[in-house]
CSV table of C-alpha atoms in Angstrom, one decimal:
chain,number,residue,atom,x,y,z
A,1,MET,CA,0.0,0.0,0.0
A,2,SER,CA,2.8,2.4,1.0
A,3,THR,CA,4.7,1.5,-2.2
A,4,ARG,CA,1.7,2.2,-4.3
A,5,LEU,CA,1.3,5.6,-2.5
A,6,SER,CA,4.9,6.5,-3.0
A,7,ARG,CA,4.6,5.9,-6.7
A,8,LYS,CA,1.6,8.1,-6.8
A,9,VAL,CA,3.6,10.9,-5.2
A,10,ALA,CA,6.8,10.4,-7.0
A,11,LEU,CA,5.4,10.3,-10.5
A,12,PRO,CA,3.8,13.8,-10.4
A,13,ALA,CA,7.0,15.1,-8.8
A,14,VAL,CA,9.1,13.7,-11.6
A,15,LEU,CA,6.7,14.9,-14.3
A,16,ALA,CA,6.7,18.4,-12.7
A,17,GLY,CA,10.5,18.4,-12.7
A,18,LEU,CA,10.7,17.4,-16.4
A,19,VAL,CA,8.1,20.1,-17.3
A,20,THR,CA,10.1,22.7,-15.4
A,21,ILE,CA,13.4,21.8,-17.1
A,22,ALA,CA,11.8,21.5,-20.6
A,23,GLY,CA,9.7,24.6,-20.0
A,24,CYS,CA,12.7,26.9,-19.5
A,25,ALA,CA,13.0,28.6,-22.9
A,26,SER,CA,16.2,28.4,-24.9
A,27,ASN,CA,18.2,31.6,-25.2
A,28,GLY,CA,19.5,30.7,-28.6
A,29,LYS,CA,23.1,31.5,-27.6
A,30,ILE,CA,22.4,35.2,-28.0
A,31,ALA,CA,25.4,37.2,-26.7
A,32,PRO,CA,27.0,40.6,-27.1
A,33,GLN,CA,29.4,41.1,-30.0
A,34,ASP,CA,31.5,44.1,-28.9
A,35,LYS,CA,34.2,44.4,-26.3
A,36,ILE,CA,35.8,47.1,-24.3
A,37,SER,CA,39.0,48.5,-25.7
A,38,ASP,CA,42.1,48.7,-23.5
A,39,PRO,CA,43.2,52.4,-23.3
A,40,ALA,CA,46.8,51.3,-23.0
A,41,SER,CA,46.5,49.7,-26.5
A,42,LEU,CA,45.8,53.1,-28.1
A,43,ASP,CA,48.7,55.1,-29.6
A,44,VAL,CA,48.6,58.5,-27.8
A,45,GLY,CA,50.7,60.2,-30.5
A,46,SER,CA,53.9,62.2,-30.6
A,47,ALA,CA,52.3,65.3,-29.1
A,48,ILE,CA,51.3,63.6,-25.9
A,49,ARG,CA,54.6,61.6,-25.6
A,50,ALA,CA,56.6,64.8,-26.1
A,51,ALA,CA,54.6,66.8,-23.5
A,52,ASN,CA,55.8,67.5,-20.0
A,53,ASN,CA,54.8,64.5,-18.0
A,54,ASP,CA,55.5,65.8,-14.5
A,55,ALA,CA,52.2,67.6,-13.9
A,56,HIS,CA,49.4,66.5,-11.5
A,57,TRP,CA,45.8,65.9,-12.4
A,58,PRO,CA,43.8,69.1,-12.4
A,59,ASP,CA,42.3,70.4,-9.1
A,60,ALA,CA,38.5,70.6,-8.8
A,61,ARG,CA,38.9,74.4,-8.5
A,62,TRP,CA,41.4,74.6,-11.4
A,63,TRP,CA,40.2,78.0,-12.5
A,64,GLN,CA,41.8,79.6,-9.4
A,65,GLY,CA,45.1,79.2,-11.4
A,66,TYR,CA,44.1,82.3,-13.4
A,67,ASN,CA,44.5,84.4,-10.2
A,68,ASP,CA,41.3,86.4,-10.7
A,69,LEU,CA,39.2,86.7,-7.6
A,70,GLN,CA,36.1,87.9,-9.5
A,71,LEU,CA,36.3,84.8,-11.7
A,72,ASN,CA,36.4,82.6,-8.6
A,73,GLU,CA,33.3,84.3,-7.1
A,74,TRP,CA,31.3,84.1,-10.3
A,75,ILE,CA,32.0,80.4,-10.9
A,76,ASP,CA,31.0,79.7,-7.3
A,77,MET,CA,27.8,81.6,-8.0
A,78,ALA,CA,27.2,79.7,-11.2
A,79,ASN,CA,27.7,76.3,-9.5
A,80,GLN,CA,25.0,77.3,-7.0
A,81,GLY,CA,22.5,79.0,-9.2
A,82,SER,CA,22.8,77.5,-12.7
A,83,PRO,CA,19.5,76.0,-13.9
A,84,SER,CA,21.4,73.4,-16.0
A,85,LEU,CA,23.2,72.1,-12.9
A,86,ALA,CA,19.9,72.1,-11.0
A,87,ILE,CA,18.4,69.9,-13.8
A,88,ALA,CA,21.4,67.5,-13.6
A,89,GLN,CA,21.1,67.2,-9.9
A,90,ALA,CA,17.4,66.6,-10.0
A,91,ARG,CA,18.1,63.8,-12.5
A,92,VAL,CA,20.5,62.2,-10.0
A,93,ARG,CA,17.8,62.3,-7.3
A,94,GLU,CA,15.4,60.8,-9.7
A,95,ALA,CA,17.8,58.0,-10.6
A,96,LEU,CA,18.5,57.2,-7.0
A,97,SER,CA,14.8,57.0,-6.3
A,98,ILE,CA,14.4,54.6,-9.2
A,99,ALA,CA,17.2,52.5,-7.8
A,100,GLY,CA,15.4,52.5,-4.4
A,101,VAL,CA,12.3,51.1,-6.1
A,102,ALA,CA,14.3,48.4,-7.8
A,103,HIS,CA,16.0,47.5,-4.4
A,104,SER,CA,12.6,47.2,-2.7
A,105,ALA,CA,12.0,44.0,-4.8
A,106,LEU,CA,14.7,42.3,-2.7
A,107,SER,CA,12.6,42.6,0.5
A,108,PRO,CA,9.4,40.8,1.4
A,109,GLN,CA,6.3,42.7,0.4
A,110,VAL,CA,3.5,43.0,3.0
A,111,ASN,CA,0.2,44.5,2.0
A,112,GLY,CA,-3.1,45.0,3.8
A,113,ASN,CA,-6.6,45.8,2.7
A,114,MET,CA,-9.8,46.4,4.6
A,115,SER,CA,-13.4,47.2,3.5
A,116,ILE,CA,-16.2,48.3,5.8
A,117,GLU,CA,-19.6,48.6,4.1
A,118,ARG,CA,-23.1,49.3,5.4
A,119,GLU,CA,-25.8,47.7,3.2
A,120,HIS,CA,-29.6,47.8,3.1
A,121,TRP,CA,-31.1,44.6,1.8
A,122,PRO,CA,-34.3,45.0,-0.3
A,123,ASP,CA,-37.7,43.7,0.6
A,124,ASN,CA,-38.9,41.9,-2.6
A,125,GLU,CA,-39.7,38.5,-4.0
A,126,PHE,CA,-36.0,37.8,-4.8
A,127,TYR,CA,-35.1,37.6,-1.1
A,128,GLY,CA,-38.5,36.5,0.1
A,129,PRO,CA,-39.1,36.3,3.8
A,130,GLY,CA,-35.5,35.6,4.6
A,131,PRO,CA,-33.8,37.1,7.7
A,132,LEU,CA,-32.0,39.8,5.6
A,133,SER,CA,-35.1,41.1,3.9
A,134,ASN,CA,-35.4,44.9,4.5
A,135,GLN,CA,-32.5,44.8,6.9
A,136,ASN,CA,-29.4,47.0,7.4
A,137,THR,CA,-26.1,45.0,7.9
A,138,TRP,CA,-22.4,45.4,8.1
A,139,ASN,CA,-20.5,43.6,5.3
A,140,ASN,CA,-16.8,43.9,6.2
A,141,THR,CA,-13.5,42.3,5.1
A,142,GLY,CA,-9.9,42.6,6.2
A,143,ALA,CA,-6.7,40.8,5.0
A,144,ILE,CA,-2.9,40.9,5.3
A,145,ALA,CA,-0.8,39.3,2.5
A,146,LEU,CA,2.9,38.4,2.3
A,147,ASP,CA,4.8,38.0,-0.9
A,148,TYR,CA,8.5,37.1,-1.0
A,149,HIS,CA,10.3,36.4,-4.2
A,150,LEU,CA,13.1,34.0,-3.6
A,151,ASP,CA,15.2,35.4,-6.5
A,152,ILE,CA,17.1,32.1,-7.0
A,153,TRP,CA,18.6,33.2,-10.3
A,154,GLY,CA,19.4,36.8,-9.2
A,155,LYS,CA,16.9,38.6,-11.4
A,156,ASP,CA,15.8,41.1,-8.8
A,157,ARG,CA,19.3,41.5,-7.5
A,158,ASN,CA,20.8,42.3,-10.9
A,159,ALA,CA,17.9,44.6,-11.7
A,160,ALA,CA,18.6,46.5,-8.5
A,161,GLU,CA,22.3,46.6,-9.3
A,162,ARG,CA,21.5,47.9,-12.8
A,163,ALA,CA,19.3,50.7,-11.4
A,164,LEU,CA,22.1,51.6,-9.0
A,165,ASP,CA,24.7,51.6,-11.9
A,166,LEU,CA,22.5,53.9,-13.9
A,167,ALA,CA,22.3,56.2,-10.9
A,168,HIS,CA,26.1,56.3,-10.7
A,169,SER,CA,26.1,57.1,-14.4
A,170,THR,CA,23.7,59.9,-13.9
A,171,ALA,CA,25.8,61.3,-11.1
A,172,ALA,CA,28.8,61.2,-13.4
A,173,ASP,CA,26.8,63.0,-16.1
A,174,ALA,CA,26.0,65.7,-13.5
A,175,ARG,CA,29.8,66.1,-12.9
A,176,THR,CA,30.2,66.4,-16.7
A,177,ALA,CA,27.6,69.1,-16.8
A,178,GLN,CA,29.4,71.0,-14.0
A,179,LEU,CA,32.8,70.7,-15.8
A,180,GLU,CA,31.1,71.9,-19.0
A,181,LEU,CA,29.6,74.9,-17.1
A,182,ASP,CA,32.9,75.8,-15.4
A,183,THR,CA,34.8,75.6,-18.7
A,184,ASN,CA,32.2,77.5,-20.7
A,185,PHE,CA,32.2,80.2,-18.0
A,186,VAL,CA,36.0,80.5,-18.2
A,187,ARG,CA,36.0,80.6,-22.0
A,188,VAL,CA,33.5,83.5,-22.0
A,189,TYR,CA,35.4,85.2,-19.2
A,190,ILE,CA,38.6,84.9,-21.2
A,191,GLY,CA,36.8,86.3,-24.3
A,192,LEU,CA,35.7,89.3,-22.1
A,193,SER,CA,39.3,89.9,-21.1
A,194,ARG,CA,40.4,89.7,-24.8
A,195,ASP,CA,37.7,92.2,-25.8
A,196,TYR,CA,38.8,94.6,-23.1
A,197,ALA,CA,42.4,94.4,-24.5
A,198,LEU,CA,41.1,94.9,-28.0
A,199,LEU,CA,39.1,97.9,-26.8
A,200,ASP,CA,42.3,99.4,-25.3
A,201,ILE,CA,44.0,98.9,-28.7
A,202,ALA,CA,41.1,100.4,-30.6
A,203,GLN,CA,40.9,103.4,-28.3
A,204,SER,CA,44.7,103.9,-28.4
A,205,THR,CA,44.6,103.7,-32.2
A,206,LEU,CA,41.8,106.3,-32.3
A,207,SER,CA,43.7,108.6,-30.0
A,208,GLN,CA,46.8,108.3,-32.2
A,209,GLN,CA,44.8,109.0,-35.3
A,210,GLN,CA,43.3,112.1,-33.7
A,211,GLN,CA,46.9,113.3,-32.9
A,212,ILE,CA,47.9,112.7,-36.5
A,213,LEU,CA,44.9,114.6,-37.7
A,214,ALA,CA,45.8,117.5,-35.4
A,215,LEU,CA,49.4,117.4,-36.8
A,216,ALA,CA,48.1,117.4,-40.4
A,217,GLN,CA,45.9,120.4,-39.6
A,218,ARG,CA,48.8,122.3,-38.1
A,219,ARG,CA,51.0,121.5,-41.1
A,220,PHE,CA,48.3,122.7,-43.4
A,221,ALA,CA,47.8,125.8,-41.4
A,222,GLY,CA,51.5,126.5,-41.5
A,223,GLY,CA,51.6,126.1,-45.3
A,224,ILE,CA,53.8,123.0,-45.3
A,225,GLY,CA,50.9,120.4,-45.7
A,226,THR,CA,48.1,119.8,-48.0
A,227,GLN,CA,44.3,119.5,-47.7
A,228,LEU,CA,44.7,115.9,-49.0
A,229,ASP,CA,46.8,115.0,-46.0
A,230,VAL,CA,44.1,116.4,-43.7
A,231,SER,CA,41.4,114.5,-45.6
A,232,ARG,CA,43.3,111.3,-45.4
A,233,ALA,CA,43.9,111.7,-41.6
A,234,GLU,CA,40.1,112.2,-41.1
A,235,THR,CA,39.1,109.2,-43.2
A,236,PRO,CA,40.0,106.4,-40.7
A,237,LEU,CA,38.3,108.0,-37.7
A,238,PRO,CA,34.7,106.7,-38.3
A,239,GLU,CA,36.1,103.2,-38.9
A,240,TYR,CA,38.0,103.3,-35.6
A,241,GLU,CA,35.0,104.6,-33.8
A,242,ARG,CA,32.9,101.8,-35.4
A,243,GLN,CA,35.4,99.2,-34.1
A,244,ILE,CA,35.1,100.6,-30.6
A,245,GLU,CA,31.3,100.4,-30.7
A,246,GLY,CA,31.5,96.8,-32.0
A,247,ILE,CA,33.9,95.8,-29.2
A,248,GLN,CA,31.8,97.5,-26.6
A,249,GLU,CA,28.8,95.6,-27.9
A,250,SER,CA,30.7,92.3,-27.6
A,251,ILE,CA,31.7,93.1,-24.0
A,252,ALA,CA,28.0,93.8,-23.1
A,253,LEU,CA,26.9,90.6,-24.7
A,254,GLU,CA,29.6,88.6,-22.9
A,255,LYS,CA,28.5,90.0,-19.6
A,256,ASN,CA,24.9,88.9,-20.4
A,257,GLN,CA,26.2,85.5,-21.2
A,258,LEU,CA,28.1,85.2,-18.0
A,259,ALA,CA,25.1,86.2,-16.0
A,260,ALA,CA,22.9,83.6,-17.8
A,261,LEU,CA,25.5,80.9,-17.1
A,262,ALA,CA,25.3,81.8,-13.4
A,263,GLY,CA,21.5,81.7,-13.5
A,264,LYS,CA,21.2,85.5,-13.0
A,265,GLY,CA,19.5,88.3,-14.9
A,266,PRO,CA,21.4,90.6,-17.4
A,267,GLY,CA,21.4,93.4,-14.8
A,268,THR,CA,23.6,91.3,-12.5
A,269,GLY,CA,26.1,90.9,-15.3
A,270,GLU,CA,26.5,94.6,-15.6
A,271,SER,CA,28.4,94.6,-12.4
A,272,ILE,CA,31.2,92.5,-13.8
A,273,SER,CA,34.4,94.5,-14.0
A,274,ARG,CA,37.4,94.1,-16.2
A,275,PRO,CA,39.1,90.6,-15.8
A,276,THR,CA,42.6,90.5,-14.3
A,277,LEU,CA,43.7,87.1,-15.6
A,278,ALA,CA,47.3,85.9,-15.0
A,279,LEU,CA,48.0,82.2,-15.5
A,280,ASP,CA,50.9,80.8,-13.5
A,281,GLY,CA,52.8,77.6,-14.1
A,282,PRO,CA,53.5,75.7,-17.3
A,283,ASP,CA,51.0,73.3,-18.9
A,284,GLY,CA,51.8,69.6,-18.6
A,285,LEU,CA,50.3,66.1,-18.4
A,286,PRO,CA,50.0,63.6,-15.7
A,287,THR,CA,52.4,60.6,-16.0
A,288,ALA,CA,49.6,58.0,-15.9
A,289,LEU,CA,48.1,58.7,-19.3
A,290,PRO,CA,46.1,57.2,-20.9
A,291,PHE,CA,45.4,54.4,-18.4
A,292,GLU,CA,44.1,56.5,-15.5
A,293,LEU,CA,42.3,58.9,-17.8
A,294,VAL,CA,39.3,56.5,-17.7
A,295,GLY,CA,38.8,57.4,-14.0
A,296,HIS,CA,39.4,61.1,-14.1
A,297,ARG,CA,37.1,62.2,-16.9
A,298,PRO,CA,33.4,62.2,-15.7
A,299,ASP,CA,32.1,61.4,-19.2
A,300,ILE,CA,34.2,58.3,-19.3
A,301,VAL,CA,33.2,57.3,-15.8
A,302,ALA,CA,29.6,57.7,-16.8
A,303,ALA,CA,30.2,55.6,-19.9
A,304,ARG,CA,31.7,52.8,-17.7
A,305,TRP,CA,28.7,52.8,-15.4
A,306,THR,CA,26.4,52.6,-18.4
A,307,VAL,CA,28.3,49.5,-19.6
A,308,ALA,CA,28.0,48.0,-16.1
A,309,ALA,CA,24.3,48.7,-16.1
A,310,GLN,CA,23.8,47.1,-19.5
A,311,THR,CA,25.8,44.1,-18.2
A,312,ARG,CA,23.4,43.6,-15.4
A,313,GLY,CA,20.5,44.1,-17.9
A,314,ILE,CA,21.8,41.0,-19.8
A,315,ASP,CA,21.9,39.0,-16.5
A,316,VAL,CA,18.3,40.0,-15.8
A,317,ALA,CA,17.3,39.0,-19.3
A,318,LYS,CA,19.0,35.6,-18.9
A,319,ALA,CA,17.3,35.0,-15.5
A,320,ASN,CA,13.9,35.5,-17.2
A,321,PHE,CA,14.4,32.1,-18.9
A,322,TYR,CA,14.3,30.3,-15.5
A,323,PRO,CA,11.3,29.7,-13.2
A,324,ASP,CA,10.3,32.3,-10.6
A,325,ILE,CA,9.3,31.0,-7.1
A,326,ASP,CA,7.4,33.2,-4.6
A,327,LEU,CA,6.4,32.4,-1.0
A,328,LEU,CA,2.9,33.6,-0.4
A,329,ALA,CA,0.9,33.9,2.8
A,330,SER,CA,-2.3,35.7,3.8
A,331,LEU,CA,-4.4,36.2,6.8
A,332,GLY,CA,-7.9,37.7,6.8
A,333,GLY,CA,-11.5,37.7,7.8
A,334,TYR,CA,-15.0,38.2,6.3
A,335,ALA,CA,-18.4,38.8,7.8
A,336,ALA,CA,-21.8,39.6,6.2
A,337,ALA,CA,-24.4,40.8,8.7
A,338,GLY,CA,-23.8,41.1,12.3
A,339,PRO,CA,-21.9,43.7,14.4
A,340,LEU,CA,-19.4,46.2,13.0
A,341,PHE,CA,-16.3,44.2,13.9
A,342,GLN,CA,-17.6,40.7,13.4
A,343,PHE,CA,-15.1,40.0,10.7
A,344,LEU,CA,-12.2,40.3,13.2
A,345,LYS,CA,-13.4,37.3,15.3
A,346,SER,CA,-11.4,34.1,14.8
A,347,ALA,CA,-14.5,32.2,13.7
A,348,ASN,CA,-14.6,34.4,10.6
A,349,GLY,CA,-10.9,34.2,9.8
A,350,SER,CA,-9.0,32.4,7.1
A,351,TRP,CA,-5.4,32.0,6.1
A,352,THR,CA,-3.3,30.7,3.2
A,353,ALA,CA,0.4,29.8,2.9
A,354,GLY,CA,2.6,28.1,0.3
A,355,PRO,CA,5.0,28.6,-2.6
A,356,ALA,CA,4.0,29.7,-6.1
A,357,MET,CA,6.0,29.0,-9.2
A,358,SER,CA,5.8,30.5,-12.7
A,359,LEU,CA,8.0,29.5,-15.7
A,360,PRO,CA,8.2,30.2,-19.4
A,361,ILE,CA,7.1,27.4,-21.7
A,362,PHE,CA,6.1,28.9,-25.0
A,363,ASP,CA,6.5,32.6,-25.4
A,364,GLY,CA,6.7,33.0,-29.1
A,365,GLY,CA,10.4,34.2,-28.9
A,366,ARG,CA,9.7,37.1,-26.6
A,367,LEU,CA,12.5,36.2,-24.1
A,368,ARG,CA,15.1,35.7,-26.8
A,369,SER,CA,14.1,39.0,-28.3
A,370,GLU,CA,14.4,40.7,-24.9
A,371,LEU,CA,17.9,39.2,-24.5
A,372,GLY,CA,18.8,40.3,-28.0
A,373,VAL,CA,17.7,43.9,-27.0
A,374,GLN,CA,19.9,43.8,-23.9
A,375,SER,CA,22.8,42.4,-25.8
A,376,ALA,CA,22.6,45.1,-28.4
A,377,SER,CA,22.2,47.8,-25.8
A,378,PHE,CA,25.4,46.4,-24.2
A,379,ASP,CA,27.2,46.7,-27.5
A,380,VAL,CA,26.0,50.3,-28.0
A,381,ALA,CA,27.2,51.2,-24.5
A,382,VAL,CA,30.6,49.6,-25.1
A,383,SER,CA,31.0,51.3,-28.5
A,384,GLN,CA,30.1,54.7,-26.9
A,385,TYR,CA,32.6,54.0,-24.1
A,386,ASN,CA,35.4,53.2,-26.6
A,387,GLN,CA,34.5,56.3,-28.6
A,388,THR,CA,34.6,58.5,-25.5
A,389,ILE,CA,38.2,57.3,-24.8
A,390,VAL,CA,39.2,58.0,-28.3
A,391,ALA,CA,37.7,61.4,-28.2
A,392,ALA,CA,39.3,62.2,-24.9
A,393,LEU,CA,42.8,61.3,-26.2
A,394,LYS,CA,42.1,63.5,-29.3
A,395,ASP,CA,41.0,66.4,-27.0
A,396,ILE,CA,44.3,66.1,-25.0
A,397,SER,CA,46.4,65.8,-28.1
A,398,ASP,CA,44.7,68.8,-29.7
A,399,SER,CA,45.2,70.9,-26.6
A,400,ILE,CA,48.9,70.1,-26.4
A,401,ILE,CA,49.4,70.8,-30.1
A,402,THR,CA,47.6,74.1,-29.8
A,403,LEU,CA,49.4,75.1,-26.6
A,404,ARG,CA,52.8,74.3,-28.2
A,405,SER,CA,51.9,76.3,-31.4
A,406,LEU,CA,50.6,79.3,-29.4
A,407,VAL,CA,53.9,79.6,-27.5
A,408,SER,CA,55.6,80.1,-30.9
A,409,GLN,CA,52.8,82.3,-32.2
A,410,ALA,CA,52.9,84.5,-29.1
A,411,ALA,CA,56.7,85.1,-29.6
A,412,ASP,CA,56.2,85.9,-33.3
A,413,ALA,CA,53.3,88.2,-32.5
A,414,GLN,CA,55.4,90.1,-29.9
A,415,ARG,CA,58.2,90.5,-32.5
A,416,SER,CA,55.6,91.7,-35.0
A,417,VAL,CA,54.3,94.4,-32.5
A,418,ALA,CA,57.8,95.5,-31.8
A,419,SER,CA,58.6,95.9,-35.5
A,420,ALA,CA,55.3,97.6,-36.3
A,421,THR,CA,55.7,100.0,-33.4
A,422,LYS,CA,59.2,101.0,-34.7
A,423,SER,CA,57.9,101.5,-38.2
A,424,TYR,CA,55.0,103.5,-37.0
A,425,ASN,CA,57.1,105.8,-34.9
A,426,LEU,CA,59.5,106.4,-37.8
A,427,ALA,CA,56.7,107.1,-40.2
A,428,LYS,CA,55.0,109.5,-37.8
A,429,GLU,CA,58.3,111.3,-37.1
A,430,GLY,CA,59.0,111.5,-40.8
A,431,PHE,CA,55.6,112.9,-41.5
A,432,ARG,CA,56.0,115.5,-38.7
A,433,ARG,CA,59.2,116.7,-40.2
A,434,GLY,CA,57.8,116.7,-43.7
A,435,LEU,CA,60.1,113.9,-44.9
A,436,THR,CA,57.3,111.4,-45.8
A,437,ASP,CA,53.7,111.6,-46.9
A,438,TYR,CA,50.7,110.5,-44.9
A,439,VAL,CA,50.4,107.3,-46.8
A,440,SER,CA,53.4,105.9,-45.0
A,441,VAL,CA,51.9,106.8,-41.7
A,442,LEU,CA,48.6,105.2,-42.6
A,443,VAL,CA,50.3,101.9,-43.7
A,444,ALA,CA,52.4,101.8,-40.6
A,445,GLN,CA,49.5,102.5,-38.3
A,446,THR,CA,47.4,99.8,-40.0
A,447,GLU,CA,50.1,97.3,-39.5
A,448,LEU,CA,50.6,98.2,-35.9
A,449,LEU,CA,46.9,97.9,-35.1
A,450,LYS,CA,46.7,94.5,-36.7
A,451,ALA,CA,49.9,93.3,-34.9
A,452,LYS,CA,48.5,94.4,-31.5
A,453,GLN,CA,45.2,92.8,-32.2
A,454,GLU,CA,46.8,89.5,-33.2
A,455,LEU,CA,48.9,89.5,-30.0
A,456,ALA,CA,45.9,90.1,-27.8
A,457,LYS,CA,44.1,87.3,-29.6
A,458,VAL,CA,47.0,84.8,-29.3
A,459,GLN,CA,47.4,85.6,-25.6
A,460,ALA,CA,43.6,84.9,-25.1
A,461,GLU,CA,43.9,81.7,-27.1
A,462,GLN,CA,46.7,80.5,-24.8
A,463,LEU,CA,44.4,80.9,-21.8
A,464,GLN,CA,41.6,79.2,-23.7
A,465,ALA,CA,43.8,76.3,-24.6
A,466,HIS,CA,44.8,75.9,-21.0
A,467,ALA,CA,41.1,75.6,-20.1
A,468,SER,CA,40.5,73.1,-22.9
A,469,LEU,CA,43.4,70.9,-21.7
A,470,THR,CA,42.1,71.0,-18.1
A,471,GLU,CA,38.6,70.0,-19.4
A,472,ALA,CA,40.2,67.2,-21.5
A,473,LEU,CA,41.9,65.9,-18.3
A,474,GLY,CA,38.6,65.8,-16.4
A,475,GLY,CA,38.7,69.1,-14.5
A,476,GLY,CA,39.5,67.4,-11.2
A,477,LEU,CA,35.9,66.3,-10.6
A,478,ASP,CA,36.4,62.5,-10.6
A,479,ASP,CA,38.9,59.9,-9.5
A,480,PRO,CA,39.2,56.2,-10.3
A,481,ALA,CA,37.5,55.2,-7.1
A,482,ASN,CA,34.2,56.6,-8.5
A,483,GLY,CA,34.0,54.1,-11.4
A,484,PRO,CA,33.1,50.4,-11.5
A,485,LYS,CA,35.7,47.6,-11.4
A,486,ASP,CA,36.7,46.0,-14.7
A,487,SER,CA,35.0,42.7,-13.6
A,488,ALA,CA,31.7,44.5,-13.5
A,489,LEU,CA,31.9,45.3,-17.2
A,490,ALA,CA,31.4,41.8,-18.5
A,491,PRO,CA,28.1,39.8,-18.5
A,492,SER,CA,27.9,36.5,-16.5
A,493,LYS,CA,28.6,33.5,-18.6
A,494,HIS,CA,26.0,31.6,-16.7
A,495,ILE,CA,23.2,32.2,-14.2
A,496,SER,CA,24.6,32.3,-10.7
A,497,PRO,CA,22.7,30.7,-7.8
A,498,LEU,CA,21.7,32.9,-5.0
A,499,SER,CA,24.7,32.0,-2.8
A,500,GLU,CA,27.1,33.3,-5.4
A,501,LEU,CA,25.6,36.8,-5.8
A,502,PRO,CA,26.9,39.9,-4.0
A,503,LEU,CA,25.3,40.9,-0.7
A,504,PRO,CA,22.6,43.5,-0.7
A,505,GLY,CA,23.9,47.1,-0.5
A,506,LYS,CA,27.4,46.1,-1.8
A,507,SER,CA,28.5,48.2,-4.7
A,508,LYS,CA,31.0,46.9,-7.3
A,509,THR,CA,33.5,49.5,-6.3
A,510,GLU,CA,33.9,48.1,-2.8
């Protein structure tokens, strides 16, 4: 008898096991096709190799190297009041909240419900003379339900890790936005400094031209000059005045732009005084390029966290091919008619408890398609990460090449100003003595104006190039500890049982 009963129990169990195994859908060997590039394998180029490699990584307040207190104050104001940074920070909070929702799936879920209703029963033929006919009763229910997903294959855990990785990526994006804001502010501020220098040059040139006009008029009045000389001396004045107006317009627009970057109105920008930029120290590169670059640029850190998130997404998609097991329990009561709290009495109570299992059997290829989507998303994230590294090395190389060229250009521009100044002084003195005509003075003055303008522009470009190099190196807003480990950037080759998964709350950087 017992043998016959054992067979009756064993046969359904075996059949259930076979259905479970056979019912797990095949993933069709779908897997990612791209892989992460090793930064050390990239040729950094002769410009980076020839650069000074004794410098440190940029400081988080790198703009203080320009030695301009007004610049420091305004960037602090921008970091506190910029709407773009406020948006980025709100997105970080949103991503953290989404991660919290995902992590909640790792804990047991307890829900309760209660219904209290007062009902009047009709007096008609349907109910007849029954005891509820034309009566008022309480019809109340109350229940507490427990649902705990065992997460044997790590689906919930990997989903929670994926959400946390995306939150890390969003935080790195916020640091990228801050670096972009700081750099853009510095660039506009340098442009403001350049335009003040150009304004000085234009005003100085106008003053010189006015002196030449006065000289031409005195020569004409003394009978040693001509009306043509006076007319030629008057001709450039409107153009020089137009240049001054144009530069003043640029200065006003740049102040408006700085105020907007700081999240302020144009009226606040009017209080910005002339910059006093003076950059100290030579430009150089850290010795750990390009390997440690991946941890110092926030955009690369964000790309790494995105790869890690897509890695966990693949693990979630793989876990969907396996059965889900939940532990369910409920406790409640029900009562129709009777006192208000009748449903709370033990005689009206009920309870349930036991496991529940669901498994994919025939899904029409849905799970394989979902895995294909996650694998493709992983390949996209990897390609974007690889492209970000390539772009970062290009930015650094471009900045080094530009800085090196601008050193030579600045020296050439200074020699050009010196030579043009000498020619202008000789032409002016010759015209004063009547030895040369005004054409020589006009040519020399035009050459001097152009030389001074080019020198001012080159000097501003040197400051701009320093800001670009600092931005290319990450701006001091990140360090390698903020990124995921390399082991977190590759999908699992198989579904890990619960005992092999990381503990809750552990990040992959720990």
